[in-house]
XYZ file of C-alpha atoms in Angstrom:
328
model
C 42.953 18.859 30.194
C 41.223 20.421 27.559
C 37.139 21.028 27.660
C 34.766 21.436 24.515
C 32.740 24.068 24.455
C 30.628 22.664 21.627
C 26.911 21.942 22.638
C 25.564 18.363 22.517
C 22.460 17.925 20.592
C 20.336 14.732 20.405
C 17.614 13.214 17.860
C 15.673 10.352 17.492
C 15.280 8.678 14.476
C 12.446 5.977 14.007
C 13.072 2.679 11.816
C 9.701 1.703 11.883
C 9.047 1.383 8.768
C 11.530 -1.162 8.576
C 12.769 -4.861 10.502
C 14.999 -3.199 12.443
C 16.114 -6.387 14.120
C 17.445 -7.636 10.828
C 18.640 -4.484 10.057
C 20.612 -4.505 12.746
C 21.497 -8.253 12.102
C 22.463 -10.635 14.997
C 23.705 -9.285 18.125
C 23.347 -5.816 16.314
C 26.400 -6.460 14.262
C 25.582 -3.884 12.101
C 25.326 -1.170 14.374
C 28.049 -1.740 16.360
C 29.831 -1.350 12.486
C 28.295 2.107 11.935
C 29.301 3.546 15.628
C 32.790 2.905 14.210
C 31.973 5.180 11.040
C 30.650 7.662 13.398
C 32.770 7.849 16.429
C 31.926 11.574 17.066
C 28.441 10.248 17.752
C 26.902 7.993 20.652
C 24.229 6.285 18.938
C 21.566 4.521 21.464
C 19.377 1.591 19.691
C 16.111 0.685 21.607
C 13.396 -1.262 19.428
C 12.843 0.809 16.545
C 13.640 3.726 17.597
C 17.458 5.175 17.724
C 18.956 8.574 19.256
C 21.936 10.005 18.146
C 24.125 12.414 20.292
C 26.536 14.825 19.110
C 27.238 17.818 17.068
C 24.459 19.016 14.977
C 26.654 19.270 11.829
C 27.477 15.655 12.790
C 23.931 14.104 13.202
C 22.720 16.180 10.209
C 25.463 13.760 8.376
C 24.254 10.920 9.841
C 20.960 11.347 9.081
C 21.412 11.632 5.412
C 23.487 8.468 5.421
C 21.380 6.420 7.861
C 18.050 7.171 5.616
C 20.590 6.176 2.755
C 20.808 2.765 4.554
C 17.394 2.286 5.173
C 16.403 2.997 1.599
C 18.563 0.447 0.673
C 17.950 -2.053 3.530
C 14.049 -1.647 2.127
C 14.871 -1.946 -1.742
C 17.210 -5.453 -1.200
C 15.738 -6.540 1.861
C 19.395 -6.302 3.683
C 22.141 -4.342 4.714
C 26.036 -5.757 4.818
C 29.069 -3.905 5.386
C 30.254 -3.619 2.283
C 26.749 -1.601 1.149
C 27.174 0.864 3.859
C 30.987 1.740 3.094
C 29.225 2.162 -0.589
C 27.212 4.812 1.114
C 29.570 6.274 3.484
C 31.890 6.875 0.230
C 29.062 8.554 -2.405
C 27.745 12.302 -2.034
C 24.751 11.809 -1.145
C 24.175 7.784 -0.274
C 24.700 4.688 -2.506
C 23.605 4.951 -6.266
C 22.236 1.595 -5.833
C 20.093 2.829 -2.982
C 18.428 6.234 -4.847
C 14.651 5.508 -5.101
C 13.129 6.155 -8.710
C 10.218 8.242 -8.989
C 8.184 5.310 -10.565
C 9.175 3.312 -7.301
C 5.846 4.057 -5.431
C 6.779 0.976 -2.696
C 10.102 -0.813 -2.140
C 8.134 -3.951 -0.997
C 9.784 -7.572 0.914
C 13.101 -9.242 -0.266
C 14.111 -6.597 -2.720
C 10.387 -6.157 -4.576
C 9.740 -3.001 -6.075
C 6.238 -1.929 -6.689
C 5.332 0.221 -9.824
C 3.133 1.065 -12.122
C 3.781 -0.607 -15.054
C 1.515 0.189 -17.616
C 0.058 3.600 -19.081
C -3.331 3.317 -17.236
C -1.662 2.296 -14.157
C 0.704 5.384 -14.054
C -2.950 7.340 -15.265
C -3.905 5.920 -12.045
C -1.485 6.390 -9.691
C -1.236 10.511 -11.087
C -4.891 10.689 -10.611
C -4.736 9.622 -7.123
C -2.353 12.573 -6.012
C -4.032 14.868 -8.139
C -8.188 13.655 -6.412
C -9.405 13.005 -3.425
C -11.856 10.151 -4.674
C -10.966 7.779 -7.515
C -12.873 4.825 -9.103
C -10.818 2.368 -10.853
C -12.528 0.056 -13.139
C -11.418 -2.699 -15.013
C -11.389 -6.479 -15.347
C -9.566 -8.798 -13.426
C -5.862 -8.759 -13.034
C -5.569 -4.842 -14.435
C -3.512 -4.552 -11.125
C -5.895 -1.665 -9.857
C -6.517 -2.904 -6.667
C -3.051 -3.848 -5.703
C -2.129 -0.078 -7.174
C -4.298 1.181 -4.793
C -2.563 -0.618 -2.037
C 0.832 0.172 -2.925
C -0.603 3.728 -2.799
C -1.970 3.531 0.691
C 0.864 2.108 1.865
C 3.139 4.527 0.349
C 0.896 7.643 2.201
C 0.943 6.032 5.518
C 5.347 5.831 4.995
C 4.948 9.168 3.891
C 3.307 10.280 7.078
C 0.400 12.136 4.906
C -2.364 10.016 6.570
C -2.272 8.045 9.482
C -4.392 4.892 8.398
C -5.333 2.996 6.109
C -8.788 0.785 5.553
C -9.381 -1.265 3.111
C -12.943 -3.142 2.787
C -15.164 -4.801 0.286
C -18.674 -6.444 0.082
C -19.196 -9.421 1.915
C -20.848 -11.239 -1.417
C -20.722 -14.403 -2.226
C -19.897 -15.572 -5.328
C -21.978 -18.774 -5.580
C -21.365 -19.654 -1.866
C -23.380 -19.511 1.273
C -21.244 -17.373 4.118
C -23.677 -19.368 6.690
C -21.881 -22.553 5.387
C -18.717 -21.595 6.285
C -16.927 -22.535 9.207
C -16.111 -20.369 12.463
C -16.940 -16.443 13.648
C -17.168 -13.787 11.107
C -14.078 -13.088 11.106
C -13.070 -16.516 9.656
C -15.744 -16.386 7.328
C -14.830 -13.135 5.869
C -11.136 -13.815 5.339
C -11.713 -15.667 2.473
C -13.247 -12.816 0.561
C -10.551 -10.377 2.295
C -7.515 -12.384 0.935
C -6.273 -10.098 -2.429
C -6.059 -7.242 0.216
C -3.870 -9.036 2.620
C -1.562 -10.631 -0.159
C -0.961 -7.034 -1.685
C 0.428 -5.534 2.161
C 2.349 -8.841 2.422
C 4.289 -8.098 -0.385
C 4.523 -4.446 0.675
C 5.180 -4.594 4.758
C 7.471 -6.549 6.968
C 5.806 -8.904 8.687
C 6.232 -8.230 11.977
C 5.178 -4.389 11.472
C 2.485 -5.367 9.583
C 0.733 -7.409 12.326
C 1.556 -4.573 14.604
C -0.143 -1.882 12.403
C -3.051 -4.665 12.283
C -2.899 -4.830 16.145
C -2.950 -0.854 16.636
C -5.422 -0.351 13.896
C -3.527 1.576 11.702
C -4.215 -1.300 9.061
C -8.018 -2.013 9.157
C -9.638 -4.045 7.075
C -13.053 -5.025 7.384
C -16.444 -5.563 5.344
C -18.245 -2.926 3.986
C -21.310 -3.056 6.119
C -18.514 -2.180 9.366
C -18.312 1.188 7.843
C -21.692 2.868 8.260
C -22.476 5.930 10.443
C -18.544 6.328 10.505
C -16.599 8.873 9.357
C -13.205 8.362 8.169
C -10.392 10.917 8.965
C -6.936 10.928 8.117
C -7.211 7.748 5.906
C -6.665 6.383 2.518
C -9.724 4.127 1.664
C -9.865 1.517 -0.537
C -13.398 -0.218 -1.604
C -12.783 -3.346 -3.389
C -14.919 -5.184 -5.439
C -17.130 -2.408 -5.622
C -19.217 -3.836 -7.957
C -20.964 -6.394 -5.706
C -22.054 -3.254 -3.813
C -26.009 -1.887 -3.981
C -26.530 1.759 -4.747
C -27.646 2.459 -1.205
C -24.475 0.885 0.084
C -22.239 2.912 -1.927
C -23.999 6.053 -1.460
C -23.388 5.202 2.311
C -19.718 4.229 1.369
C -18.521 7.355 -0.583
C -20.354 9.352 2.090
C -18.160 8.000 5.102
C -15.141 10.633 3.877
C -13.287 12.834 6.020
C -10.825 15.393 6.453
C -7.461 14.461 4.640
C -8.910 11.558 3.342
C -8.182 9.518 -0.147
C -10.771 7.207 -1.485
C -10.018 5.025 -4.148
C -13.173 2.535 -5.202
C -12.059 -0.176 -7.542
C -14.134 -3.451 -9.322
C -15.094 -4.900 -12.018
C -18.679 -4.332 -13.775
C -18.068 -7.883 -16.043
C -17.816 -9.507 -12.649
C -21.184 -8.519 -10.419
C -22.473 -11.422 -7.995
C -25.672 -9.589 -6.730
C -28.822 -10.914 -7.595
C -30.277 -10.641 -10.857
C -32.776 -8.086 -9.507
C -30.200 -5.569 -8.206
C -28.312 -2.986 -10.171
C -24.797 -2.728 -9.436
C -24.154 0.694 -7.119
C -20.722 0.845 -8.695
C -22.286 1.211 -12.834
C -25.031 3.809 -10.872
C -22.163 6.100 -9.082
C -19.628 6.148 -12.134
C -22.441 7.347 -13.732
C -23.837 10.290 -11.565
C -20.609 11.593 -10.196
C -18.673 11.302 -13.363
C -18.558 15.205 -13.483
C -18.269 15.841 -9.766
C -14.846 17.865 -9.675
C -12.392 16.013 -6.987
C -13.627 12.729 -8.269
C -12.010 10.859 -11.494
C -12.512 7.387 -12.740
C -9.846 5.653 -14.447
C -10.495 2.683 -16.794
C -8.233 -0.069 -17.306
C -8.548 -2.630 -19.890
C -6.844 -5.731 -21.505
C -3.878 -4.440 -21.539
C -2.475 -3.696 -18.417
C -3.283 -7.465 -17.472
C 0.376 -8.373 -15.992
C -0.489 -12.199 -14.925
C -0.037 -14.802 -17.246
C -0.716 -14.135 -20.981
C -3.259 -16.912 -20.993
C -5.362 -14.220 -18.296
C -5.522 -11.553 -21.219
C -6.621 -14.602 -23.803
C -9.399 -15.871 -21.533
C -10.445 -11.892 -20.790
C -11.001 -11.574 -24.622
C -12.392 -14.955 -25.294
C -15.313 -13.962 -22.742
C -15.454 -10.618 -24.621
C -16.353 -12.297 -27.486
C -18.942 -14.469 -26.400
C -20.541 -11.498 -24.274
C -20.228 -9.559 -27.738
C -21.615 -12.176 -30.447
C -24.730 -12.570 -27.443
C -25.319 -9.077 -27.406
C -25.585 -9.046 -31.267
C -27.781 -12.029 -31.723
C -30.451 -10.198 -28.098
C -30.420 -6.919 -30.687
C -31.401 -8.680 -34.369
């Protein structure tokens, strides 16, 4: 009887970032498929994590094709056989499977998330290249859901560890007191853009278990004084609605290896008439603060219907031909 000398090593490799239970598919079909395609290996599946044991040369393979996998499990939203002997057969995983640079999230059911115009990209480059960036611009510009995609793709990317995402808790011809149940319930409302955006981004199940954990926060602005955040990539939406004292206590909350990215919409403010917007105040006084850009978007990086970029400029107008008749 012969005995190997060779020296066993182990790693774990985590798929949380994925549904591993579909991954796997019923009765973990799928990786009872791959311990075929690696029989040198003993590969040990609990939850989301797995551990490989073998060779290193061996798990170093492995882990190029099992990330090849994933990649591909998160661009289509599945994994079949024939898509991992794709992978198992290219140099260096499936072509199919090869994430573009201007991929920033490969979101549910095959969704990918880019930025698809000029000012979006100018937003998305600003945000690696700042630590704090406002992006202004009217509705349906996409910044907000940019900024998302952005968070999102930081906390895959293991550069911070959460992410928070609040707004102003201003109502927009509506009394919160009104509304039924705890705060909670009467803030959701208000919250909703934010939670549609990770939806799209995060598999369900792992997102309510980053909301559990609190790696996910999201919460109303007020929730975030005498805090300071750490470690996070911030979002403040809406910022318009926000007072000047509120912002200055906002923008003031930032840590170490922290991103904040402020974004709203100055033709949209729902504070009362005798209250300047915080947002029009801070692009204003920090606009040559180094660290800190602003980003405007416009018209046309509207990407919902066509009628949305129509009814932007027919408001234009009237604001416009107002403005001229106020100044004669």
């Amino acid at each position: 009887m012969s005995v190997s000398n060779e020296t066993m090593n182990e790693k774990i490799f985590s798929l949380e970032e994925i549904d591993y239970a579909r991954f796997w598919g019923s009765n973990d079909r799928m990786l009872d498929f791959v311990r075929l395609l690696f029989p040198k290996l003993k590969l040990i599946a609990r939850g989301e994590m797995l551990k490989a044991i073998g060779s290193e040369e061996d798990i170093a393979w492995f882990e190029g094709k099992l990330q090849a996998m994933m990649t591909y499990y998160d661009k289509f939203g599945r994994i079949t056989e024939n898509a991992i002997m794709g992978i198992m057969e290219s140099g260096g995983g499936s072509p199919e499977s090869e994430m573009s640079d201007e991929v920033l999230v490969h979101g549910r059911n095959g969704l990918l998330i880019k930025a698809r115009t000029p000012n979006q990209q100018r937003l998305v480059r600003s945000v690696y290249e700042h630590d704090m960036v406002f992006a202004i611009g009217p509705a349906g510009t996409g910044k907000t859901y940019t900024a998302v995609a952005m968070a999102v793709r930081a906390l895959k990317n293991k550069e911070i560890r959460r992410i928070i995402l609040t707004r102003p808790a201003v109502e927009a011809g509506e009394n919160l007191g009104f509304l039924p149940g705890d705060l909670r319930d009467k803030l959701d409302p208000y919250l909703q853009p934010l939670y549609d955006a990770l939806r799209d981004m995060i598999p369900q199940q792992k997102l309510l278990s980053y909301w559990e954990d609190n790696t996910i926060e999201i919460a109303p602005l007020a929730f975030m004084r005498g805090r300071t955040l750490d470690n996070a990539f911030v979002i403040l939406d809406e910022a318009q609605n926000a007072t000047s004292a509120q912002l200055k206590m906002f923008l003031t909350r930032m840590g170490r290896n922290a991103k904040f990215v402020i974004t709203g919409d100055l033709t949209q403010v729902d504070l009362p008439r005798n209250q300047q917007s915080g947002l029009l105040q801070a692009t204003q006084i920090l606009k040559d603060v180094k660290g800190i850009d602003i980003i405007q978007l416009d018209n046309s990086d509207v990407i919902r219907h066509r009628l949305v970029t129509d009814i932007i400029r027919a408001y234009d107008k009237v604001k416009s031909e107002e403005l001229k008749v106020k100044s004669e």
